[in-house]
Amino acid sequence: MKKALILIVILALAACKSPEARYPVTQKSGSHISESIVKNQELLEKEIAQIKAIIAKDSTSEYQSSQDGFWYTYNQKSKDTANVVKPEFGDVVEFDYSIKTLDGQVIYAEGEKATRTYAIDQEKLFSGLRQGLKLMKEGETVTFLFPSYKAYGYYGDKNKIGTNWPLKTKVTLNKIIEKEETQNQQ
């Protein structure tokens, strides 16, 4: 009986021992990250080659390269030299836009999306369009060619735009309401 009681006490104490962490059998270094970097660089090079081919074929438009990694051309440029106002942080803009694939397949046609009101750099908008709007003046229409990382990137728009799609976006900037004006209206 004593032996059984001692055995039970020993087993009870052994059962109270905290579990030890298990370590992985194999450990990998950052090889997955390195592979991902190489894959993304190859994807970007391919998209840039596509964009440059489109620009080379379009002899009627004069494309400019932005510092932010996309290309654009003016469909309608402001002739008003007195109007040099471009939207800045906090300004509210109203714009219309359409989106196509680089080969011209319509994703969102003109008028399909409602006129958008956007506070510059204060709301969610894909990075290329956010930066492109800051290059425009009121009344201008610009066509942008965005590599996928400047558009909707890996996730797409979870509707019509898929993973890693470079885009051609036509934007008309209808109105700029400067930050001071919006503060005075409130």
XYZ file of C-alpha atoms in Angstrom:
186
model
C 0.000 0.000 0.000
C 2.837 2.366 0.863
C 4.522 1.600 -2.447
C 1.317 2.307 -4.334
C 0.867 5.610 -2.497
C 4.471 6.653 -3.226
C 4.009 5.688 -6.872
C 0.848 7.793 -7.119
C 2.591 10.801 -5.516
C 5.561 10.463 -7.926
C 3.223 10.181 -10.919
C 1.190 13.187 -9.727
C 4.335 15.301 -9.384
C 5.606 14.193 -12.788
C 2.239 15.093 -14.354
C 2.550 18.677 -13.067
C 5.673 19.264 -15.151
C 5.121 21.950 -17.815
C 5.365 20.856 -21.439
C 8.600 21.520 -23.277
C 8.665 23.428 -26.534
C 9.166 21.346 -29.642
C 11.625 22.654 -32.148
C 11.235 22.186 -35.909
C 13.067 19.263 -37.441
C 14.423 21.470 -40.243
C 15.036 25.179 -40.251
C 15.007 27.197 -43.466
C 16.742 30.470 -43.946
C 15.179 33.380 -45.848
C 15.267 31.494 -49.149
C 11.507 31.985 -49.657
C 11.924 35.736 -49.336
C 14.823 35.728 -51.801
C 12.762 33.710 -54.293
C 9.850 36.125 -53.860
C 12.092 39.140 -54.501
C 13.437 37.591 -57.708
C 9.931 36.671 -58.873
C 8.624 40.203 -58.210
C 11.577 41.787 -60.020
C 10.925 39.571 -63.054
C 7.225 40.473 -62.972
C 8.024 44.195 -62.821
C 10.496 43.942 -65.720
C 7.864 42.142 -67.805
C 5.203 44.767 -67.020
C 7.566 47.653 -67.802
C 8.440 46.017 -71.129
C 4.693 45.754 -71.885
C 4.139 49.410 -71.020
C 7.121 50.571 -73.086
C 5.819 48.548 -76.066
C 2.435 50.302 -75.767
C 4.136 53.698 -75.616
C 6.284 52.861 -78.671
C 3.195 51.842 -80.696
C 1.209 54.971 -79.754
C 2.693 57.635 -82.017
C -0.204 60.050 -81.394
C 0.483 60.531 -77.674
C 3.453 61.891 -75.796
C 3.969 59.846 -72.634
C 5.879 61.085 -69.618
C 7.521 58.984 -66.956
C 6.663 59.918 -63.388
C 9.094 59.811 -60.497
C 6.667 57.433 -58.812
C 7.064 54.552 -61.278
C 4.245 54.964 -63.825
C 3.690 56.655 -67.193
C 1.044 59.147 -68.297
C -0.151 61.213 -71.237
C -2.545 64.144 -71.417
C -5.749 63.552 -73.378
C -6.898 67.053 -72.506
C -4.433 69.482 -70.993
C -5.400 72.733 -69.304
C -4.635 75.733 -71.523
C -5.350 78.138 -68.695
C -1.876 79.335 -67.707
C -3.328 81.288 -64.783
C -4.695 78.039 -63.319
C -1.606 76.314 -61.991
C -3.307 74.787 -58.960
C -2.691 71.088 -58.460
C -4.205 69.180 -55.553
C -2.176 68.942 -52.374
C -2.571 67.146 -49.068
C -6.041 67.746 -47.631
C -7.591 69.196 -50.801
C -10.770 67.492 -51.954
C -11.036 66.481 -55.620
C -13.910 65.222 -57.716
C -12.936 62.956 -60.581
C -14.238 60.373 -63.030
C -12.223 57.416 -64.234
C -12.277 54.270 -66.299
C -9.983 51.253 -66.103
C -8.738 48.897 -68.831
C -6.125 46.191 -69.074
C -2.968 47.181 -70.944
C -4.263 45.392 -74.053
C -7.428 47.523 -73.985
C -10.036 45.200 -72.456
C -12.526 47.297 -70.499
C -12.718 46.497 -66.792
C -14.702 49.540 -65.634
C -16.113 51.615 -68.512
C -16.442 55.391 -68.463
C -19.480 56.246 -66.365
C -19.663 52.775 -64.803
C -18.139 54.069 -61.595
C -19.795 57.087 -59.993
C -17.947 60.397 -59.812
C -15.529 59.997 -56.937
C -14.873 62.580 -54.229
C -11.495 62.062 -52.591
C -9.486 63.950 -49.956
C -5.884 63.892 -51.174
C -3.733 61.485 -49.128
C -6.411 61.104 -46.455
C -8.509 58.272 -47.872
C -7.915 54.840 -49.340
C -7.099 54.833 -53.062
C -4.590 52.746 -54.983
C -1.147 54.362 -54.888
C -0.706 55.108 -58.592
C -4.000 56.978 -58.851
C -3.341 58.791 -55.574
C -0.012 60.047 -56.957
C -1.384 60.661 -60.457
C -4.144 62.976 -59.233
C -1.493 65.268 -57.728
C -0.043 65.800 -61.228
C -3.328 67.073 -62.667
C -5.095 70.421 -62.857
C -8.822 71.007 -62.821
C -10.447 70.108 -66.152
C -7.627 67.860 -67.372
C -7.977 64.305 -68.639
C -4.961 62.023 -68.335
C -4.335 58.392 -69.273
C -2.064 56.575 -66.835
C -0.189 53.297 -67.398
C 0.377 51.637 -64.029
C 2.508 48.548 -63.318
C 0.586 46.211 -61.017
C 2.424 47.304 -57.873
C 1.145 50.872 -58.470
C -2.374 49.599 -59.183
C -4.144 46.949 -57.109
C -1.082 44.695 -56.699
C -1.263 41.138 -55.507
C -4.817 41.288 -54.160
C -6.638 42.961 -57.047
C -9.842 44.803 -56.216
C -11.601 41.581 -55.136
C -14.143 42.179 -57.899
C -13.083 42.604 -61.545
C -9.333 43.226 -61.227
C -7.198 40.150 -60.672
C -3.810 39.477 -59.137
C -0.879 41.520 -60.475
C -2.709 43.278 -63.319
C -0.991 46.322 -64.798
C -3.655 48.874 -65.760
C -4.489 51.691 -68.151
C -6.590 54.255 -66.293
C -8.200 57.331 -67.862
C -8.937 60.068 -65.305
C -10.786 63.379 -65.640
C -10.238 65.804 -62.765
C -13.498 67.741 -62.546
C -12.949 69.928 -59.517
C -10.381 70.833 -56.859
C -11.629 72.219 -53.557
C -8.597 73.555 -51.752
C -8.084 72.709 -48.097
C -8.827 76.271 -46.924
C -12.151 76.256 -48.798
C -13.246 72.973 -47.211
C -12.364 74.274 -43.751
C -14.351 77.478 -44.357
C -17.405 75.457 -45.458
C -17.498 73.508 -42.199
